[in-house]
Tab-separated table of C-alpha atoms in Angstrom:
chain	number	residue	atom	x	y	z
A	177	MET	CA	47.934	-89.221	46.254
A	178	LEU	CA	48.822	-87.472	43.071
A	179	SER	CA	46.218	-89.175	40.961
A	180	LYS	CA	43.681	-87.907	43.521
A	181	LEU	CA	44.974	-84.334	43.414
A	182	LYS	CA	44.367	-84.410	39.624
A	183	LEU	CA	40.836	-84.802	40.306
A	184	VAL	CA	40.538	-81.312	41.790
A	185	LYS	CA	42.190	-79.336	38.794
A	186	THR	CA	40.047	-76.258	37.800
A	187	PRO	CA	37.575	-77.065	35.300
A	188	LYS	CA	38.847	-76.043	31.912
A	189	GLY	CA	37.408	-72.601	30.622
A	190	ILE	CA	35.648	-71.633	33.834
A	191	ASP	CA	38.163	-69.075	35.193
A	192	SER	CA	38.246	-67.382	31.675
A	193	VAL	CA	34.430	-67.289	31.318
A	194	LEU	CA	34.183	-65.759	34.875
A	195	MET	CA	37.006	-63.191	34.020
A	196	LEU	CA	35.629	-62.274	30.647
A	197	SER	CA	31.953	-62.201	31.851
A	198	ALA	CA	33.285	-59.560	34.602
A	199	MET	CA	35.069	-57.495	32.095
A	200	LEU	CA	31.970	-57.521	29.726
A	201	ILE	CA	29.594	-56.294	32.644
A	202	LEU	CA	32.190	-53.500	33.704
A	203	TRP	CA	32.304	-52.420	30.223
A	204	ILE	CA	28.494	-52.457	29.758
A	205	GLY	CA	28.078	-50.203	32.925
A	206	ASN	CA	30.865	-48.035	32.585
A	207	TYR	CA	31.262	-47.358	28.882
A	208	SER	CA	27.827	-47.953	27.372
A	209	ASN	CA	24.265	-46.261	27.922
A	210	LEU	CA	22.402	-49.721	28.245
A	211	ASP	CA	21.339	-49.378	31.770
A	212	LEU	CA	19.822	-45.955	30.926
A	213	MET	CA	18.147	-47.090	27.937
A	214	ILE	CA	16.440	-49.926	29.556
A	215	ALA	CA	15.397	-47.719	32.478
A	216	ASP	CA	14.179	-45.102	30.181
A	217	SER	CA	11.913	-47.563	28.278
A	218	MET	CA	10.244	-48.686	31.727
A	219	PHE	CA	9.867	-45.159	33.064
A	220	ASP	CA	6.459	-43.556	32.388
A	221	GLY	CA	7.219	-39.700	32.233
A	222	THR	CA	3.375	-39.048	32.481
A	223	ARG	CA	2.976	-40.555	35.746
A	224	GLY	CA	6.344	-40.031	37.070
A	225	GLN	CA	6.836	-43.513	37.874
A	226	PHE	CA	8.156	-46.792	36.703
A	227	SER	CA	5.661	-48.990	34.925
A	228	GLY	CA	6.028	-51.842	37.476
A	229	ALA	CA	5.673	-49.704	40.503
A	230	GLY	CA	3.618	-51.699	43.118
A	231	SER	CA	3.854	-55.130	41.607
A	232	ALA	CA	3.662	-58.171	44.048
A	233	TRP	CA	5.156	-60.487	41.548
A	234	VAL	CA	8.644	-60.155	42.974
A	235	GLY	CA	7.584	-60.635	46.396
A	236	ASN	CA	5.660	-63.849	45.709
A	237	PHE	CA	8.556	-65.092	43.632
A	238	GLN	CA	11.147	-64.337	46.640
A	239	LEU	CA	8.911	-66.194	48.958
A	240	GLY	CA	8.892	-69.182	46.668
A	241	MET	CA	12.786	-68.986	46.548
A	242	ILE	CA	13.200	-69.020	50.147
A	243	LEU	CA	10.859	-71.791	50.759
A	244	LEU	CA	12.529	-73.892	48.195
A	245	GLY	CA	15.903	-73.117	49.591
A	246	SER	CA	15.069	-73.735	53.173
A	247	ALA	CA	13.667	-77.328	52.010
A	248	LEU	CA	17.055	-78.024	50.487
A	249	ILE	CA	18.887	-76.738	53.458
A	250	GLY	CA	16.722	-79.003	55.919
A	251	LEU	CA	17.743	-81.851	53.637
A	252	ALA	CA	21.288	-81.238	53.714
A	253	ILE	CA	21.332	-81.040	57.348
A	254	TRP	CA	19.255	-84.209	57.760
A	255	ASP	CA	21.567	-85.970	55.487
A	256	THR	CA	24.483	-84.914	57.463
A	257	LEU	CA	22.985	-86.028	60.798
A	258	HIS	CA	21.398	-89.333	59.143
A	259	PRO	CA	23.090	-90.072	55.721
A	260	LEU	CA	20.508	-91.127	53.340
A	261	ALA	CA	21.781	-93.979	51.035
A	262	TRP	CA	19.938	-92.400	47.852
A	263	LEU	CA	21.609	-89.373	48.180
A	264	ALA	CA	25.152	-90.781	48.408
A	265	SER	CA	26.156	-89.785	44.833
A	266	ARG	CA	24.831	-86.316	44.988
A	267	ARG	CA	25.750	-85.458	48.706
A	268	SER	CA	28.250	-82.997	47.589
A	269	ALA	CA	26.138	-81.190	45.206
A	270	LEU	CA	23.392	-80.974	47.718
A	271	ARG	CA	25.725	-79.367	50.295
A	272	VAL	CA	27.005	-76.851	47.532
A	273	VAL	CA	23.300	-76.264	46.780
A	274	ALA	CA	22.355	-75.593	50.410
A	275	LEU	CA	25.270	-73.580	51.071
A	276	SER	CA	24.364	-71.414	48.082
A	277	ALA	CA	20.997	-70.919	49.267
A	278	VAL	CA	22.577	-69.152	52.421
A	279	LEU	CA	25.822	-67.684	51.255
A	280	VAL	CA	24.700	-66.116	47.902
A	281	PRO	CA	21.918	-63.822	49.429
A	282	LEU	CA	24.154	-63.138	52.602
A	283	SER	CA	27.240	-62.156	50.324
A	284	ILE	CA	25.240	-59.738	47.899
A	285	TYR	CA	23.626	-58.027	50.884
A	286	PHE	CA	27.175	-57.705	52.519
A	287	LEU	CA	28.574	-56.463	49.394
A	288	SER	CA	25.815	-53.920	48.712
A	289	SER	CA	26.442	-52.391	52.078
A	290	PHE	CA	29.622	-50.928	50.850
A	291	SER	CA	28.112	-49.372	47.944
A	292	ASP	CA	27.401	-45.929	47.147
A	293	VAL	CA	25.531	-46.566	43.784
A	294	PRO	CA	22.087	-45.055	43.540
A	295	CYS	CA	18.950	-46.815	42.408
A	296	PRO	CA	17.062	-45.463	39.250
A	297	THR	CA	14.424	-44.023	41.501
A	298	ASP	CA	16.877	-42.156	43.304
A	299	LEU	CA	17.991	-40.386	40.380
A	300	LEU	CA	17.109	-36.789	39.236
A	301	ARG	CA	16.444	-38.298	35.846
A	302	TYR	CA	13.663	-40.248	37.293
A	303	GLY	CA	12.263	-37.926	39.840
A	304	GLY	CA	14.613	-38.620	42.612
A	305	LEU	CA	17.485	-36.247	44.217
A	306	GLU	CA	20.713	-37.891	43.102
A	307	PRO	CA	22.921	-37.369	39.943
A	308	TYR	CA	23.668	-40.153	37.642
A	309	ALA	CA	27.193	-41.763	37.670
A	310	ARG	CA	28.681	-44.686	36.292
A	311	LEU	CA	30.351	-47.549	38.061
A	312	LEU	CA	33.861	-46.154	38.093
A	313	GLU	CA	32.942	-42.486	38.557
A	314	THR	CA	33.036	-40.763	41.810
A	315	MET	CA	29.600	-39.675	43.418
A	316	PRO	CA	29.411	-35.956	44.457
A	317	ALA	CA	30.347	-35.488	48.213
A	318	SER	CA	26.771	-34.386	48.850
A	319	ALA	CA	25.241	-37.497	47.490
A	320	SER	CA	23.399	-39.601	49.995
A	321	ALA	CA	24.678	-43.091	50.712
A	322	MET	CA	23.104	-45.740	48.581
A	323	VAL	CA	23.164	-49.727	48.514
A	324	CYS	CA	21.943	-50.475	45.080
A	325	LEU	CA	24.985	-52.503	43.699
A	326	PRO	CA	24.916	-55.391	43.667
A	327	ALA	CA	21.116	-55.942	43.198
A	328	THR	CA	19.788	-57.158	46.356
A	329	GLN	CA	16.035	-57.206	45.755
A	330	ALA	CA	16.225	-60.423	43.640
A	331	ASN	CA	19.135	-62.167	45.133
A	332	THR	CA	17.084	-64.954	46.562
A	333	ALA	CA	16.984	-66.534	43.004
A	334	TRP	CA	20.514	-66.678	42.102
A	335	TRP	CA	21.423	-69.596	44.121
A	336	LEU	CA	19.424	-71.661	41.561
A	337	LEU	CA	22.314	-71.412	39.589
A	338	ALA	CA	23.768	-74.227	41.831
A	339	LEU	CA	21.070	-76.665	40.796
A	340	PRO	CA	22.836	-77.907	37.767
A	341	LEU	CA	25.357	-79.441	39.903
A	342	PHE	CA	22.923	-82.471	40.511
A	343	CYS	CA	23.315	-83.148	36.753
A	344	LEU	CA	27.083	-83.387	36.782
A	345	PRO	CA	29.207	-84.915	35.604
A	346	ARG	CA	27.222	-87.587	33.984
A	347	ARG	CA	24.657	-85.299	32.058
A	348	PRO	CA	26.681	-82.180	31.203
A	349	ARG	CA	24.303	-80.986	28.316
A	350	THR	CA	21.360	-81.435	30.790
A	351	ALA	CA	23.385	-79.318	33.441
A	352	LEU	CA	23.946	-76.669	30.789
A	353	LEU	CA	20.160	-76.435	29.855
A	354	LEU	CA	19.213	-76.293	33.511
A	355	ALA	CA	21.759	-73.573	34.088
A	356	ALA	CA	20.381	-71.557	31.172
A	357	VAL	CA	16.556	-71.951	32.675
A	358	MET	CA	17.995	-71.088	36.070
A	359	LEU	CA	19.751	-67.938	34.623
A	360	LEU	CA	16.400	-67.017	32.870
A	361	CYS	CA	14.448	-67.247	36.234
A	362	GLY	CA	17.106	-64.815	37.944
A	363	LEU	CA	17.081	-62.371	35.078
A	364	ALA	CA	13.045	-62.544	35.054
A	365	ALA	CA	13.088	-61.529	38.932
A	366	GLY	CA	15.656	-58.840	38.150
A	367	TRP	CA	13.503	-57.530	35.167
A	368	GLN	CA	10.754	-57.202	37.454
A	369	GLN	CA	12.795	-55.160	39.899
A	370	GLN	CA	13.841	-52.934	37.055
A	371	LEU	CA	10.150	-52.398	36.146
A	372	GLN	CA	9.771	-51.234	39.469
A	373	GLY	CA	12.879	-48.708	39.204
A	374	THR	CA	15.043	-50.475	42.076
A	375	GLN	CA	17.833	-51.496	40.099
A	376	PHE	CA	19.778	-51.268	36.864
A	377	PHE	CA	20.313	-54.010	34.415
A	378	THR	CA	23.805	-54.252	35.311
A	379	HIS	CA	23.056	-54.439	39.069
A	380	THR	CA	21.295	-57.718	38.125
A	381	LEU	CA	24.247	-59.066	36.047
A	382	TRP	CA	26.797	-58.329	39.039
A	383	SER	CA	24.451	-60.201	41.359
A	384	ALA	CA	24.309	-63.260	38.843
A	385	TRP	CA	28.240	-62.930	38.504
A	386	ILE	CA	28.751	-63.047	42.246
A	387	ALA	CA	26.614	-66.086	42.712
A	388	ALA	CA	28.155	-67.918	39.992
A	389	PHE	CA	31.684	-66.972	41.340
A	390	LEU	CA	30.653	-68.310	44.937
A	391	ILE	CA	29.033	-71.354	43.595
A	392	TYR	CA	32.058	-72.154	41.609
A	393	LEU	CA	34.360	-71.770	44.548
A	394	LEU	CA	32.039	-73.896	46.703
A	395	GLN	CA	31.871	-76.640	44.134
A	396	HIS	CA	35.765	-76.519	43.810
A	397	LEU	CA	36.115	-76.763	47.647
A	398	PHE	CA	33.852	-79.916	47.820
A	399	ARG	CA	35.497	-81.473	44.873
A	400	ALA	CA	38.963	-81.023	46.643
A	401	GLU	CA	37.526	-82.633	49.864
A	402	ASP	CA	36.100	-85.641	47.911
A	403	ALA	CA	39.314	-86.354	45.925
A	404	LEU	CA	41.450	-86.154	49.207
A	405	ALA	CA	38.821	-88.328	51.179
């Protein structure tokens, strides 16, 4: 039993990476002007709107992610009811990916429902009605309730960060490369939302962090179950 329990030991360095990245995102959002600098560069003062307003790219991307996620969820359910031999070595990874496709978007939407952080388009700076406040600052009592943190519009992409699990543990370099590609996909979707003025850069980063944390927990849980099986 002890030899099996060793298998569920937390991957070295993952905890530190999650903690340090959270601290970095918090610092960027509360002590730098990066959010405003990026939003300012995307705002067309002449027209009084963001440069990407009206773009349909994000909607099409989200639809693609929903279809892909649904296919993997269906495959995981089918494999649970009728185990497929060719999936035996990747069964845990498939289940983590399928659960991530459900839990990541739902968790981000749930957390955003408790937010009082405005979107760029809500701010006086960009033609809205609300004042700008940093993450740890208190909004005025007269401010309207907002739900822009974490970023919800592009969250259908962040479950993609679970896909590299299919490459582990045999191909860690491939998994790392795939993780980088999936991160770029999520950032690209978030960037399009920033072009539309519906979220700040750090809002996207927080969504990515939440997704990575959830995927990490799910993977740790399934590794524990496999070790004790």
